[in-house]
Every structure is written in C-alpha cells, then in structure tokens.
Amino acid sequence: QKEVEQDPGPLSVPEGAIVSLNCTYSNSAFQYFMWYRQYSRKGPELLMYTYSSGNKEDGRFTAQVDKSSKYISLFIRDSQPSDSATYLCAMEGAGKSTFGDGTTLTVKP
Amino acid sequence: DGGITQSPKYLFRKEGQNVTLSCEQNLNHDAMYWYRQDPGQGLRLIYYSQIVNDFQKGDIAEGYSVSREKKESFPLTVTSAQKNPTAFYLCASSIVRGGLNEQFFGPGTRLTVL
C-alpha cells in the first residue's frame, strides 16, 4: 500500500467552478503537507504548504489538513482555464518527502 | 535569474547505451535530487545529495549513477542496466525555510529509449 494516495482524476470542470483535490496518507510522521502544480512538460512548482493540521488560504486556493483523519485537501475557488494542470500532493516528515500520483485538472472556458 | 537548468530537454537513446542528464543550479543550495516521473504517477526518488562529494540512493537507484563534484552540478547517468529507462526525469534542489525542506524543480528531461 502506498504511503500517499491521491484521487486519480482526471477532473474536468467549467470555468468558475469550485474544485476539490484530495489525498490520504498513512505515515503519522508527516508534518508538512504541500501542494505542487505541474503544467504539461514542465517541472512542478510549490503552490502552498501547511504545517500540521488546519487551513491555509492564498487567494483562490485553500489548503486543508486533518491529521486525525490523515486527509488533506486543496480547494480552488472560481477556477480559471489557467488553473488547468496536474496537481501533486506531497508530504514531508522523518527526513523524507513523498509525493502523490497527481490529479490532472482541466478547466473549460 | 536564479534557478535550475536541465539539459537536454529531449533525449533519445538506443538500447544498451549509457546516457548522462545534466542538472545545474545557481541557487546556492546544498541539497540536490533526481526524480523519475512516469505517466499518471508521482515522483520517485532516484538519488539525492546533501553536500558536495556525498550522495545517497533513493527508492529506485538501480541502473542509475550520479556524481556531485561541484555544489552547482548533479549529473545523472542512466546506464544500460536500467531495464525501463523511458521516462521524464526531474532534478531539484532544496533549502530549509520555516522548517520546510522546500524543493525547487528544473524543467525536466524527457528520455526515450528506441
């Protein structure tokens, strides 16, 4: 069983929709929870991160961590065509980072 | 501009040949990493280096080799022993900020074995 499981997608939504991307994990040592965005044929870039449980908001993006359920989410409000990309969750703890398989999102105009 | 460069962007290799992928960074980061990404899959760690002249195997090191002779450079060699080398290869460097080991990725090299 993988340490990090990510909803596989792909996900296709109309412009303006609210998007929810989700991951679960099994390793209790994870302390930092990250979301990366990867455009086609490019390297991933860090979108936002959260330490331990709680919510963090950055513009249209909200990251949510529930350590009791070992569940993390990324919400995108008012989604735009420019948000079309693959989103990777990642978790760090005990000296290592582990990535999810990614969810490919397409936002249609 | 500070960043990570990888070359070439696309690489074609015949079976049985070794090939070296270049990774250079001017961010003055100590740590560097090599990942492999297959379609629909996440990043799998091949090798990493915390400091010059030192490196450790990641989860899928078999068939790969690295060197770290300079802080700025971390080349990856894909050897003929790697059974399924066709993939997208990503290099990264990192710095600890606010407790997080923040990784910065290069644009990647797509390797195809013919």
Coordinates of C-alpha atoms in Angstrom, one line a residue:
Chain A
Q1 CA 0.0 0.0 0.0
K2 CA 1.3 3.5 -0.9
E3 CA 2.0 5.9 1.9
V4 CA 0.2 8.7 0.0
E5 CA -2.9 8.1 -2.1
Q6 CA -4.3 10.8 -4.3
D7 CA -7.7 10.9 -6.1
P8 CA -6.6 9.9 -9.6
G9 CA -8.9 12.0 -11.8
P10 CA -8.8 13.3 -14.4
L11 CA -11.1 16.1 -13.4
S12 CA -12.9 18.4 -15.9
V13 CA -14.9 21.4 -14.7
P14 CA -16.4 24.5 -16.2
E15 CA -14.8 27.9 -15.6
G16 CA -15.9 29.4 -12.3
A17 CA -16.5 26.0 -10.6
I18 CA -15.1 25.1 -7.1
V19 CA -12.6 22.3 -7.4
S20 CA -11.7 19.9 -4.6
L21 CA -8.5 17.8 -4.8
N22 CA -7.8 15.2 -2.1
C23 CA -5.1 13.0 -0.7
T24 CA -4.9 10.5 2.1
Y25 CA -1.8 9.2 3.9
S26 CA -0.7 6.5 6.3
N27 CA 2.5 7.8 7.8
S28 CA 1.9 9.6 11.1
A29 CA 5.5 11.1 10.9
F30 CA 4.4 13.5 8.2
Q31 CA 4.4 17.1 9.5
Y32 CA 4.4 19.3 6.3
F33 CA 1.8 19.0 3.7
M34 CA 2.4 20.5 0.3
W35 CA 0.6 21.0 -3.0
Y36 CA 2.6 21.3 -6.2
R37 CA 1.2 22.5 -9.6
Q38 CA 2.8 21.0 -12.7
Y39 CA 2.0 22.3 -16.2
S40 CA 2.4 20.0 -19.1
R41 CA 6.0 19.1 -19.8
K42 CA 7.3 21.3 -17.0
G43 CA 8.7 20.8 -13.6
P44 CA 6.4 21.0 -10.5
E45 CA 6.2 24.3 -8.6
L46 CA 5.2 24.6 -4.9
L47 CA 1.8 26.1 -4.7
M48 CA 1.3 26.2 -0.9
Y49 CA 2.1 24.2 2.2
T50 CA 0.7 23.7 5.6
Y51 CA 2.4 22.7 8.8
S52 CA 0.4 20.2 10.9
S53 CA -3.4 20.4 11.0
G54 CA -5.5 23.4 9.9
N55 CA -6.4 25.6 7.0
K56 CA -4.3 28.0 4.9
E57 CA -5.7 30.4 2.3
D58 CA -3.9 32.1 -0.5
G59 CA -6.1 34.0 -2.9
R60 CA -8.4 31.5 -4.6
F61 CA -6.6 28.5 -3.1
T62 CA -7.3 26.9 0.3
A63 CA -5.3 24.0 1.7
Q64 CA -6.8 21.9 4.5
V65 CA -5.2 19.3 6.7
D66 CA -6.9 16.9 9.0
K67 CA -4.3 14.9 10.8
S68 CA -6.8 12.9 12.8
S69 CA -8.2 11.5 9.6
K70 CA -4.9 11.6 7.7
Y71 CA -6.7 13.6 4.9
I72 CA -5.6 16.7 3.1
S73 CA -7.5 18.8 0.5
L74 CA -6.8 21.7 -1.9
F75 CA -9.8 23.8 -2.8
I76 CA -9.8 26.1 -5.8
R77 CA -12.5 28.8 -6.0
D78 CA -13.6 30.5 -9.2
S79 CA -11.5 28.1 -11.2
Q80 CA -9.8 29.6 -14.4
P81 CA -8.6 27.9 -17.6
S82 CA -5.1 28.9 -16.4
D83 CA -5.6 26.5 -13.5
S84 CA -5.5 23.6 -15.9
A85 CA -2.5 21.5 -14.7
T86 CA -1.6 18.4 -12.8
Y87 CA -1.7 18.9 -9.0
L88 CA 0.5 16.8 -6.8
C89 CA 0.2 16.5 -3.1
A90 CA 3.4 15.9 -1.2
M91 CA 4.2 15.2 2.5
E92 CA 7.3 15.6 4.5
G93 CA 8.4 14.0 7.7
A94 CA 11.2 11.9 9.2
G95 CA 13.6 13.4 6.7
K96 CA 11.9 12.5 3.5
S97 CA 9.3 13.7 1.0
T98 CA 6.6 11.5 -0.5
F99 CA 4.5 12.5 -3.5
G100 CA 1.1 11.5 -4.6
D101 CA 0.5 10.4 -8.2
G102 CA -1.2 13.6 -9.2
T103 CA -4.6 14.7 -10.4
T104 CA -4.9 16.3 -13.8
L105 CA -7.4 19.2 -13.8
T106 CA -8.9 20.8 -16.9
V107 CA -11.0 24.0 -16.6
K108 CA -13.1 24.6 -19.7
P109 CA -13.9 28.2 -20.7
Chain B
D1 CA 17.8 34.8 -12.8
G2 CA 18.4 32.1 -10.2
G3 CA 17.1 28.6 -11.0
I4 CA 17.7 25.1 -12.1
T5 CA 18.6 24.1 -15.6
Q6 CA 18.4 20.7 -17.1
S7 CA 19.7 19.6 -20.5
P8 CA 18.8 18.4 -22.9
K9 CA 15.0 18.8 -22.9
Y10 CA 14.5 15.7 -25.1
L11 CA 16.9 12.8 -25.3
F12 CA 16.8 9.7 -27.4
R13 CA 18.9 6.6 -26.6
K14 CA 19.5 3.3 -28.2
E15 CA 19.1 0.2 -26.1
G16 CA 22.4 -0.7 -24.5
Q17 CA 23.8 2.8 -24.4
N18 CA 24.6 4.9 -21.3
V19 CA 23.4 8.5 -21.3
T20 CA 24.1 11.4 -18.9
L21 CA 21.5 14.0 -18.0
S22 CA 22.8 17.4 -16.9
C23 CA 21.5 19.4 -13.9
E24 CA 22.9 22.8 -12.9
Q25 CA 21.7 25.2 -10.2
N26 CA 22.7 28.7 -9.2
L27 CA 20.6 29.0 -6.1
N28 CA 23.5 28.1 -3.8
H29 CA 21.5 25.2 -2.4
D30 CA 23.4 22.4 -0.7
A31 CA 20.9 19.6 -1.4
M32 CA 20.1 18.2 -4.8
Y33 CA 17.8 15.4 -6.0
W34 CA 16.9 13.3 -9.0
Y35 CA 13.4 12.1 -9.5
R36 CA 11.7 9.9 -12.2
Q37 CA 8.1 10.6 -13.3
D38 CA 6.1 8.1 -15.3
P39 CA 2.7 8.9 -16.9
G40 CA 0.0 9.1 -14.2
Q41 CA 2.5 8.5 -11.5
G42 CA 4.1 10.7 -8.9
L43 CA 7.7 11.5 -8.4
R44 CA 10.0 8.6 -7.4
L45 CA 13.4 9.4 -5.8
I46 CA 16.4 8.1 -7.6
Y47 CA 19.4 9.7 -5.8
Y48 CA 20.0 12.7 -3.6
S49 CA 22.9 14.6 -2.3
Q50 CA 23.1 16.7 0.8
I51 CA 26.6 18.0 0.2
V52 CA 29.4 18.0 -2.3
N53 CA 31.2 14.7 -2.7
D54 CA 28.4 12.8 -0.9
F55 CA 25.2 11.2 -2.2
Q56 CA 22.7 8.5 -1.2
K57 CA 20.4 6.1 -3.1
G58 CA 16.7 6.8 -3.2
D59 CA 13.9 4.4 -3.7
I60 CA 14.7 3.4 -7.3
A61 CA 18.5 3.7 -7.7
E62 CA 19.2 0.5 -9.6
G63 CA 20.5 1.2 -13.1
Y64 CA 21.4 4.8 -12.3
S65 CA 24.6 6.6 -11.1
V66 CA 25.4 10.1 -10.0
S67 CA 28.3 12.3 -9.0
R68 CA 28.5 15.5 -7.0
E69 CA 31.9 17.1 -7.6
K70 CA 30.6 20.7 -7.5
K71 CA 27.9 22.3 -5.5
E72 CA 26.2 23.6 -8.6
S73 CA 26.1 20.4 -10.6
F74 CA 24.5 17.0 -10.1
P75 CA 24.6 14.9 -13.3
L76 CA 22.6 11.6 -13.6
T77 CA 23.8 8.7 -15.7
V78 CA 21.2 6.2 -16.9
T79 CA 23.1 3.0 -17.6
S80 CA 22.3 0.1 -19.8
A81 CA 21.4 -1.8 -16.6
Q82 CA 18.2 0.2 -16.2
K83 CA 15.5 -2.0 -17.6
N84 CA 12.9 0.6 -18.5
P85 CA 14.5 4.0 -18.7
T86 CA 11.9 5.8 -20.9
A87 CA 10.5 8.5 -18.5
F88 CA 10.5 12.1 -17.6
Y89 CA 13.5 13.0 -15.3
L90 CA 13.3 15.9 -12.9
C91 CA 16.2 17.5 -11.0
A92 CA 15.6 19.5 -7.8
S93 CA 17.5 21.5 -5.2
S94 CA 16.3 22.5 -1.8
I95 CA 16.6 24.8 1.1
V96 CA 15.1 24.7 4.6
R97 CA 12.7 27.6 5.1
G98 CA 10.5 27.9 8.1
G99 CA 11.2 24.2 8.9
L100 CA 10.1 23.0 5.5
N101 CA 12.7 21.5 3.1
E102 CA 11.4 23.5 0.1
Q103 CA 12.3 21.9 -3.2
F104 CA 12.7 23.7 -6.5
F105 CA 12.4 21.8 -9.7
G106 CA 14.1 22.1 -13.0
P107 CA 12.1 21.9 -16.3
G108 CA 12.9 18.2 -16.8
T109 CA 14.4 15.9 -19.4
R110 CA 12.3 13.5 -21.4
L111 CA 14.3 10.4 -22.2
T112 CA 13.1 7.9 -24.8
V113 CA 14.8 4.6 -25.5
L114 CA 14.4 3.5 -29.1

